[in-house]
Coordinates of C-alpha atoms in Angstrom, one line a residue:
X1 CA 10.5 -19.1 2.4
X2 CA 7.6 -20.6 4.4
X3 CA 3.9 -19.1 4.5
X4 CA 1.9 -19.7 7.2
X5 CA -2.5 -20.3 6.8
X6 CA -4.3 -18.4 9.3
X7 CA -8.1 -19.1 10.6
X8 CA -9.0 -16.4 12.0
X9 CA -5.8 -13.5 13.6
X10 CA -6.0 -10.2 15.2
X11 CA -3.7 -9.0 13.2
X12 CA -1.1 -10.8 10.2
X13 CA 1.2 -7.6 11.3
X14 CA 1.0 -8.4 15.3
X15 CA 1.8 -12.0 14.7
X16 CA 4.2 -11.9 12.3
X17 CA 6.0 -8.6 14.7
X18 CA 6.2 -10.5 17.7
X19 CA 6.8 -14.2 15.1
X20 CA 10.1 -11.3 14.3
X21 CA 10.6 -11.3 17.8
X22 CA 10.9 -14.9 19.6
X23 CA 13.7 -15.3 16.3
X24 CA 10.9 -17.7 14.6
X25 CA 10.7 -15.4 10.9
X26 CA 12.6 -16.2 7.5
X27 CA 13.0 -13.5 5.3
X28 CA 10.3 -13.5 3.3
X29 CA 7.5 -15.2 5.6
X30 CA 3.9 -14.6 4.5
X31 CA 1.5 -15.3 7.1
X32 CA -2.0 -15.1 5.5
X33 CA -5.7 -15.5 7.0
X34 CA -8.9 -15.8 6.2
X35 CA -10.0 -13.4 8.8
X36 CA -8.5 -10.5 10.9
X37 CA -10.4 -9.0 14.1
X38 CA -8.7 -6.4 14.4
X39 CA -7.4 -6.0 10.9
X40 CA -5.6 -1.9 10.5
X41 CA -4.8 0.3 8.1
X42 CA -3.0 3.7 8.0
X43 CA -3.1 6.0 11.7
X44 CA -4.7 3.2 13.5
X45 CA -7.6 3.0 10.5
X46 CA -9.8 -0.5 10.8
X47 CA -9.3 -2.5 8.0
X48 CA -12.4 -4.2 6.9
X49 CA -12.7 -7.5 5.7
X50 CA -16.1 -9.8 5.2
X51 CA -14.4 -13.2 5.6
X52 CA -13.0 -15.8 3.5
X53 CA -13.5 -13.4 0.7
X54 CA -10.6 -11.9 0.1
X55 CA -6.2 -11.7 0.8
X56 CA -5.0 -10.3 4.0
X57 CA -1.8 -10.8 4.4
X58 CA 1.9 -9.7 5.8
X59 CA 5.4 -9.9 4.6
X60 CA 8.3 -9.1 7.0
X61 CA 11.4 -8.5 4.9
X62 CA 14.0 -8.2 7.2
X63 CA 17.6 -6.2 7.2
X64 CA 17.0 -3.3 4.7
X65 CA 19.4 -1.0 3.7
X66 CA 18.5 1.7 2.1
X67 CA 22.5 3.4 1.5
X68 CA 21.6 7.4 1.9
X69 CA 18.6 7.1 0.8
X70 CA 15.0 7.8 2.1
X71 CA 12.8 5.0 4.1
X72 CA 9.6 6.0 2.2
X73 CA 11.8 4.6 -0.7
X74 CA 10.0 1.3 0.6
X75 CA 7.1 2.5 0.2
X76 CA 7.2 3.2 -3.3
X77 CA 8.4 -0.4 -4.0
X78 CA 5.7 -2.5 -2.1
X79 CA 3.2 0.3 -4.0
X80 CA 4.2 -0.9 -7.2
X81 CA 4.9 -4.2 -6.3
X82 CA 1.2 -4.6 -5.5
X83 CA -0.5 -2.0 -8.9
X84 CA 2.7 -4.6 -10.2
X85 CA 0.6 -7.6 -9.9
X86 CA -2.9 -6.2 -10.9
X87 CA -1.5 -5.1 -14.1
X88 CA -0.3 -8.3 -14.2
X89 CA -3.7 -10.0 -13.6
X90 CA -5.5 -7.6 -16.6
X91 CA -7.2 -5.0 -13.7
X92 CA -8.0 -2.4 -16.0
X93 CA -6.6 1.4 -15.3
X94 CA -5.0 0.6 -11.3
X95 CA -3.4 3.8 -9.7
X96 CA -1.3 4.5 -6.5
X97 CA -3.7 6.8 -4.0
X98 CA -1.1 8.2 -2.0
X99 CA -0.6 7.8 0.9
X100 CA -1.8 3.6 1.5
X101 CA -4.3 3.1 -1.4
X102 CA -4.7 1.1 -4.4
X103 CA -7.7 1.9 -7.6
X104 CA -9.4 0.9 -9.9
X105 CA -11.2 2.7 -12.0
X106 CA -11.8 5.0 -8.8
X107 CA -12.4 3.0 -6.5
X108 CA -10.6 0.9 -3.7
X109 CA -9.5 -2.4 -4.5
X110 CA -6.2 -2.7 -1.8
X111 CA -5.2 -0.7 0.9
X112 CA -1.1 -1.2 2.4
X113 CA 0.3 -0.7 5.9
X114 CA 4.4 -1.0 6.7
X115 CA 5.2 -0.7 9.7
X116 CA 9.4 -1.0 10.7
X117 CA 11.9 -1.7 13.6
X118 CA 14.4 0.1 12.7
X119 CA 18.0 -0.3 13.5
X120 CA 21.1 1.6 15.6
X121 CA 23.2 1.4 11.3
X122 CA 20.0 2.8 10.0
X123 CA 19.5 -0.9 8.7
X124 CA 15.6 -1.6 9.2
X125 CA 13.3 -4.6 9.0
X126 CA 9.2 -4.8 7.6
X127 CA 6.0 -5.9 8.9
X128 CA 4.4 -5.3 4.3
X129 CA 0.9 -5.4 5.3
X130 CA -1.5 -5.9 2.3
X131 CA -5.2 -5.8 2.3
X132 CA -6.5 -6.6 -1.1
X133 CA -10.3 -7.3 -1.7
X134 CA -10.8 -10.2 -3.9
X135 CA -14.7 -11.7 -3.9
X136 CA -16.3 -10.0 -1.7
X137 CA -19.0 -8.2 -3.4
X138 CA -20.8 -6.5 -1.5
X139 CA -19.6 -3.6 0.7
X140 CA -21.9 -2.3 3.1
X141 CA -21.1 1.6 4.2
X142 CA -17.7 2.2 1.5
X143 CA -19.6 2.9 -1.4
X144 CA -15.8 3.8 -3.0
X145 CA -14.4 0.3 -2.4
X146 CA -14.6 -3.0 -5.2
X147 CA -13.3 -6.0 -5.7
X148 CA -11.3 -8.3 -8.6
X149 CA -14.4 -10.1 -8.7
X150 CA -16.2 -7.1 -9.1
X151 CA -14.0 -5.8 -12.1
X152 CA -13.5 -8.2 -13.9
X153 CA -16.3 -11.4 -12.3
X154 CA -13.1 -13.5 -12.2
X155 CA -12.6 -15.5 -9.1
X156 CA -9.4 -15.8 -7.2
X157 CA -7.9 -17.4 -5.7
X158 CA -5.7 -15.8 -2.3
X159 CA -2.2 -17.8 -1.6
X160 CA -1.6 -17.6 -5.3
X161 CA -1.5 -13.9 -5.8
X162 CA 0.7 -13.4 -2.0
X163 CA 3.0 -15.3 -3.6
X164 CA 2.9 -13.2 -6.6
X165 CA 2.8 -10.2 -4.5
X166 CA 5.7 -11.9 -2.5
X167 CA 7.9 -12.6 -6.0
X168 CA 7.2 -8.6 -7.4
X169 CA 8.2 -7.0 -4.1
X170 CA 11.4 -8.7 -4.8
X171 CA 11.9 -7.8 -7.9
X172 CA 11.5 -4.0 -6.0
X173 CA 13.9 -4.9 -3.9
X174 CA 16.5 -5.5 -6.0
X175 CA 15.6 -2.7 -8.3
X176 CA 15.5 -0.2 -5.9
X177 CA 19.3 -1.3 -4.1
X178 CA 20.3 -0.8 -7.9
X179 CA 18.1 2.5 -8.9
X180 CA 15.7 4.0 -6.9
X181 CA 15.3 6.8 -9.3
X182 CA 13.1 3.8 -11.7
X183 CA 11.0 3.1 -9.3
X184 CA 10.5 6.9 -7.8
X185 CA 9.7 7.1 -11.5
X186 CA 6.4 4.6 -12.7
X187 CA 5.7 5.2 -8.8
X188 CA 4.5 9.5 -10.5
X189 CA 3.6 7.4 -13.8
X190 CA 0.7 6.7 -11.8
X191 CA -0.3 8.3 -9.1
X192 CA -3.4 8.5 -8.5
X193 CA -4.8 12.2 -10.2
X194 CA -1.7 14.1 -10.7
X195 CA -2.3 17.2 -12.4
X196 CA -5.5 16.9 -12.5
X197 CA -7.5 19.3 -10.0
X198 CA -9.2 17.9 -6.8
X199 CA -11.1 18.7 -4.1
X200 CA -9.4 18.0 -0.8
X201 CA -10.5 18.2 2.4
X202 CA -7.0 19.3 5.7
X203 CA -7.7 18.0 9.6
X204 CA -9.7 21.7 10.0
X205 CA -12.6 20.6 7.7
X206 CA -11.4 23.4 5.0
X207 CA -12.0 22.4 2.0
X208 CA -10.1 23.3 -0.8
X209 CA -9.2 22.9 -5.3
X210 CA -5.7 21.6 -5.9
X211 CA -3.5 19.6 -7.8
X212 CA -1.2 17.2 -6.5
X213 CA 2.5 17.9 -8.7
X214 CA 4.4 14.2 -6.7
X215 CA 5.2 13.0 -3.7
X216 CA 8.5 14.2 -2.0
X217 CA 11.4 11.7 -1.3
X218 CA 10.1 12.3 2.3
X219 CA 7.1 10.5 1.9
X220 CA 4.1 14.6 2.1
X221 CA 2.1 15.5 -0.6
X222 CA 3.0 17.8 -2.9
X223 CA -0.8 20.2 -3.6
X224 CA -0.6 23.0 -6.4
X225 CA -2.9 25.6 -5.1
X226 CA -5.9 28.0 -7.6
X227 CA -3.4 30.5 -7.3
X228 CA 0.1 28.4 -7.9
X229 CA 0.7 28.8 -4.1
X230 CA 1.4 24.7 -3.4
X231 CA 2.0 23.1 0.2
X232 CA 3.2 20.1 1.7
X233 CA 0.9 18.1 3.5
X234 CA 2.3 14.6 5.1
X235 CA 0.3 11.9 6.4
X236 CA -4.1 12.5 8.1
X237 CA -3.4 16.3 7.5
X238 CA -5.2 16.3 3.5
X239 CA -7.6 13.9 2.8
X240 CA -9.3 13.2 -1.3
X241 CA -12.7 13.9 -1.5
X242 CA -14.5 12.0 -4.0

C-alpha cells in the first residue's frame, strides 16, 4: 500500500484521480499534502487549511461491490471510519453531522469528500478525501471550526493518523460487505443533533425549527417539523444553524 507525500498540490483528490486514470495507483493508495491550494469540500465548497498544520489526504478504494445496497452505504462507512479513529485517540464528544462533517463538542474538526467513479456493472471506485484539523489553533472567520490540538493541547502527526484512517476504512468496508445494517445503526447512534430540536435554513433562506429523525438509505435528511409533518432534504437543500 503506497503512501505518497507531497509538499503542495491543488487537490489530493484530483491528484489521486489522475493516478487512477493512468493505472498508476494501487488499492488503498494514500496521498497526503502539506498544502492544498484548491482543497475541495462538499458540492464545490472550498476546504481551507493552514499549510503544514493539518491532515489533508485522499485514499483510493477500488472496485466496491455493494450487492443491491445503496451507494450511500459506503459514505456512512467512511464517516464511521473517521469517527472511530477520533474515538480511539480519545477526542471527546465526537459526532457525524450530515452530510459530511465530523464534530467535537459542536465544533467542526473534520470534513469528508467522496468522489465515485461508477462502472457499467454498478461497481465503483471511490476517491475518499479527508480533511482533519490537527495542529492549527487559529481559525479566522471560522468560529465553528476546531482542531485536535485546540481540544486536547497535544500535537498530532499527520502520517500516523492517515494510516489509522486507512485501517479503520478497511475494517468498515469488510463490515459493509457482511452487514450494512450494523453500520447504519452505529451511524444513527452517532448522528449529530438526532432527536433534538434544532434551527434550520432551507435553500430559499427560510428558517424553521425541526428535529432530525434519521438519514435515509439514499442519503436524504429526514426532519420532523413542529406540526409533526416530515420533510426530506437532499444535500445543499438545507443547513443546520448553530
